XYZ file of C-alpha atoms in Angstrom:
284
model
C 165.428 85.709 115.051
C 161.668 86.031 115.322
C 159.758 84.482 112.444
C 156.584 85.994 111.095
C 153.966 83.414 110.202
C 152.760 83.545 106.647
C 149.113 84.484 106.176
C 146.850 81.555 105.523
C 144.820 82.038 102.362
C 141.089 82.020 102.976
C 139.349 78.786 102.132
C 135.925 78.495 100.659
C 133.337 77.633 103.285
C 131.506 74.341 102.880
C 128.314 76.182 103.757
C 128.849 78.553 100.845
C 129.597 75.637 98.517
C 126.391 73.852 99.472
C 124.408 77.048 99.052
C 125.838 77.500 95.569
C 124.950 73.903 94.667
C 121.427 74.334 96.021
C 121.003 77.569 94.083
C 122.138 75.813 90.907
C 119.744 72.935 91.546
C 116.967 75.451 92.101
C 117.622 77.062 88.731
C 117.785 73.666 86.996
C 114.572 72.590 88.701
C 112.711 75.677 87.525
C 114.003 75.318 83.952
C 113.225 71.593 83.820
C 109.714 72.026 85.225
C 108.982 74.828 82.768
C 110.201 72.781 79.791
C 108.222 69.764 80.930
C 105.101 71.838 81.461
C 105.190 73.366 77.990
C 106.421 70.374 75.994
C 105.186 67.153 77.560
C 102.047 67.764 79.609
C 99.154 65.837 78.117
C 96.291 67.368 80.115
C 94.476 70.622 79.469
C 94.705 72.639 82.686
C 91.309 74.256 82.023
C 89.434 71.079 80.983
C 86.851 70.116 83.603
C 85.472 66.621 84.211
C 82.915 66.588 87.016
C 82.595 62.812 86.827
C 86.294 62.475 87.693
C 86.474 65.167 90.404
C 88.493 64.703 93.604
C 90.131 61.474 92.455
C 93.208 60.119 94.170
C 96.600 59.501 92.625
C 96.620 57.216 89.601
C 98.721 56.456 86.536
C 96.684 58.944 84.509
C 96.682 61.612 87.234
C 99.817 61.177 89.434
C 98.646 63.869 91.893
C 94.940 63.219 91.453
C 92.268 65.687 90.297
C 90.784 68.792 91.891
C 87.165 69.722 92.631
C 86.487 70.292 88.918
C 88.216 67.148 87.687
C 91.332 68.956 86.428
C 94.747 67.301 86.651
C 96.540 68.604 89.746
C 100.078 67.936 88.486
C 99.443 69.892 85.308
C 98.051 72.853 87.197
C 100.830 72.652 89.787
C 103.591 72.863 87.169
C 101.872 75.555 85.131
C 101.054 77.406 88.349
C 104.754 77.406 89.214
C 105.449 79.038 85.867
C 102.836 81.683 86.635
C 104.082 82.374 90.161
C 107.801 82.394 89.337
C 107.351 84.148 86.005
C 105.332 87.030 87.384
C 107.648 87.272 90.408
C 110.667 87.655 88.131
C 108.735 90.125 85.968
C 107.894 92.280 88.984
C 111.473 92.062 90.257
C 112.945 93.017 86.878
C 110.588 95.976 86.449
C 111.423 97.222 89.952
C 115.139 97.036 89.108
C 114.683 98.892 85.818
C 112.931 101.729 87.641
C 114.897 101.807 90.883
C 118.463 101.674 89.516
C 118.222 104.775 87.241
C 116.390 106.763 89.925
C 119.006 105.894 92.540
C 121.905 106.643 90.179
C 120.594 110.072 89.211
C 119.559 111.042 92.746
C 122.879 109.973 94.289
C 125.075 111.478 91.579
C 123.256 114.740 90.851
C 122.143 115.476 94.411
C 120.533 118.870 94.912
C 116.792 119.196 94.333
C 116.681 115.889 92.454
C 117.904 114.022 95.509
C 115.563 115.906 97.836
C 112.552 115.157 95.634
C 113.459 111.483 95.469
C 113.885 111.257 99.243
C 110.447 112.753 99.827
C 108.894 110.214 97.443
C 110.813 107.370 99.089
C 109.745 108.477 102.577
C 106.111 108.444 101.474
C 106.405 104.851 100.236
C 108.334 103.656 103.276
C 105.814 105.081 105.744
C 103.714 101.903 105.450
C 104.581 98.179 105.228
C 105.033 96.768 101.733
C 102.239 94.231 102.097
C 99.672 96.821 103.208
C 100.519 99.152 100.333
C 100.386 96.276 97.823
C 96.963 95.182 99.100
C 95.600 98.705 98.914
C 96.970 99.301 95.418
C 95.698 95.934 94.192
C 92.259 96.733 95.562
C 92.221 100.146 93.892
C 93.515 98.851 90.562
C 91.218 95.826 90.556
C 91.722 92.085 90.902
C 94.043 90.528 88.344
C 97.608 89.272 88.093
C 98.657 92.215 85.900
C 97.440 94.781 88.423
C 99.058 92.797 91.228
C 102.434 92.863 89.456
C 102.049 96.615 88.910
C 101.291 97.123 92.609
C 104.380 95.127 93.621
C 106.581 97.135 91.244
C 105.262 100.392 92.701
C 106.079 99.121 96.184
C 109.460 97.510 95.529
C 111.332 99.978 93.298
C 111.986 102.337 96.221
C 114.210 99.907 98.131
C 116.484 99.415 95.110
C 116.637 103.133 94.408
C 117.619 103.854 98.027
C 120.325 101.162 97.966
C 121.777 102.483 94.694
C 121.611 106.068 95.944
C 123.502 105.302 99.165
C 126.179 103.363 97.263
C 126.583 106.144 94.679
C 126.869 108.788 97.427
C 129.746 106.826 98.937
C 131.529 106.004 95.670
C 131.210 109.485 94.135
C 133.489 110.921 96.833
C 136.393 108.637 95.957
C 139.456 109.644 93.990
C 138.773 107.642 90.845
C 135.481 109.513 90.309
C 137.230 112.874 90.775
C 139.895 111.807 88.278
C 137.216 110.770 85.791
C 135.562 114.178 86.098
C 138.914 115.922 85.690
C 139.566 113.941 82.505
C 136.351 115.312 81.048
C 134.175 112.192 81.113
C 130.467 112.918 80.865
C 128.143 112.203 83.789
C 126.403 109.462 81.850
C 129.684 107.692 81.067
C 130.851 107.956 84.672
C 127.605 106.452 85.950
C 127.625 103.718 83.328
C 131.314 102.760 83.334
C 132.411 103.451 86.906
C 129.415 103.470 89.253
C 127.252 100.665 87.856
C 129.912 97.962 88.386
C 130.158 98.932 92.063
C 126.431 98.733 92.706
C 125.798 95.541 90.700
C 126.809 93.172 93.506
C 124.719 94.954 96.149
C 121.675 95.064 93.877
C 122.041 91.376 92.999
C 122.137 90.423 96.681
C 119.029 92.450 97.521
C 117.177 91.154 94.455
C 117.921 87.511 95.272
C 116.742 87.990 98.862
C 113.658 89.851 97.621
C 112.594 87.127 95.183
C 111.224 84.916 97.951
C 109.282 87.838 99.420
C 107.719 88.643 96.057
C 106.737 85.000 95.529
C 105.041 84.990 98.930
C 103.340 88.299 98.183
C 101.939 87.114 94.841
C 100.800 83.800 96.328
C 99.181 85.369 99.383
C 97.320 88.046 97.424
C 96.189 85.469 94.867
C 94.930 83.396 97.811
C 92.596 86.221 98.875
C 91.436 86.822 95.309
C 93.493 89.874 94.299
C 95.899 88.050 91.982
C 95.391 85.331 89.386
C 91.768 84.759 88.448
C 90.116 81.430 87.509
C 90.838 79.329 85.563
C 94.473 80.492 85.539
C 96.618 78.054 87.576
C 98.640 79.768 90.292
C 99.873 78.340 93.586
C 98.124 80.851 95.852
C 94.874 80.566 93.879
C 95.139 76.764 94.027
C 95.355 76.970 97.819
C 92.183 79.030 97.906
C 90.335 76.690 95.528
C 91.255 73.639 97.612
C 90.426 75.144 101.003
C 86.820 73.791 101.191
C 88.118 70.252 100.568
C 90.913 70.243 103.136
C 89.327 67.591 105.369
C 88.509 65.138 102.566
C 91.501 65.819 100.268
C 94.193 67.662 102.289
C 96.849 66.933 99.642
C 95.181 69.441 97.315
C 96.413 72.186 99.659
C 99.602 70.412 100.678
C 101.009 70.234 97.124
C 100.922 73.991 96.306
C 101.828 74.838 99.906
C 104.958 72.677 99.769
C 105.823 74.137 96.368
C 105.667 77.703 97.734
C 107.688 76.857 100.847
C 110.336 74.946 98.884
C 110.863 77.619 96.233
C 110.984 80.456 98.770
C 113.442 78.500 100.955
C 115.731 77.759 98.004
C 115.550 81.375 96.820
C 116.517 82.589 100.308
C 119.430 80.153 100.471
C 120.636 81.415 97.113
C 120.298 84.978 98.410
C 122.317 84.126 101.536
C 125.095 82.705 99.395
C 125.197 85.781 97.165
C 125.171 88.063 100.204
C 128.180 86.281 101.683
C 129.839 86.223 98.274
C 129.532 89.948 97.555
C 129.406 91.538 101.016
C 132.655 90.087 102.413
C 135.216 92.861 102.862
C 138.295 92.158 100.827
C 140.544 94.749 102.466
C 143.429 93.368 104.525
C 143.638 94.919 107.964
C 147.113 96.044 109.066
């Protein structure tokens, strides 16, 4: 008698486990740095001391001082709050705009869907960075205008993702049954469609966070984002550029901070993508 081997239950990948741990450490690091910055920092990030400018590391200034005598560690931690905070703000605003647009366009179809697709095609005709630079230049330099430009650029990708998912899900039997039972369109979208798009949106948002951080830092570096004396990692890179040969660490600190946070955010996004995108169906 031929025996049929029992299926082996899938095991959790060590790679996925390490990515989850790194993502958790990233979140704890951000929370701890923010609490430390607001509760325990003893230096005023805007206070200048020209007599103590460009000092090296010391007990009073662990990372030294910048070209205006300001404490680098204080500005680095507060700059992280600025960069991460405004990145999350831009990401959240893009989600709040893109998800409803994609839901309505994918569910209603007709002229609503056609109008949305024409708008989306207009935004996708140019790279995100170019459009953000142009919008920031037209709106004027400033972190608020930069966030607005990023929201205008980024909401389209979330709306298109939601729309494509809704188009696929709305053809399935459980949606037809819900319509037959007399459920309103709003209830169907809220109770049945939103849970199916949540995982996909979360994956895209986590992968997009690193891109938004880089976009805010790079545009602040060229003067379109945070303005002096606001501490921000990209602006700190620009301020320290003339002193790279004498004090290279002034550029190394914010540069390493940007690279580390973006890398950790991308690793967290990779974990979430593997977590939510794996097909659960068993093949016959």
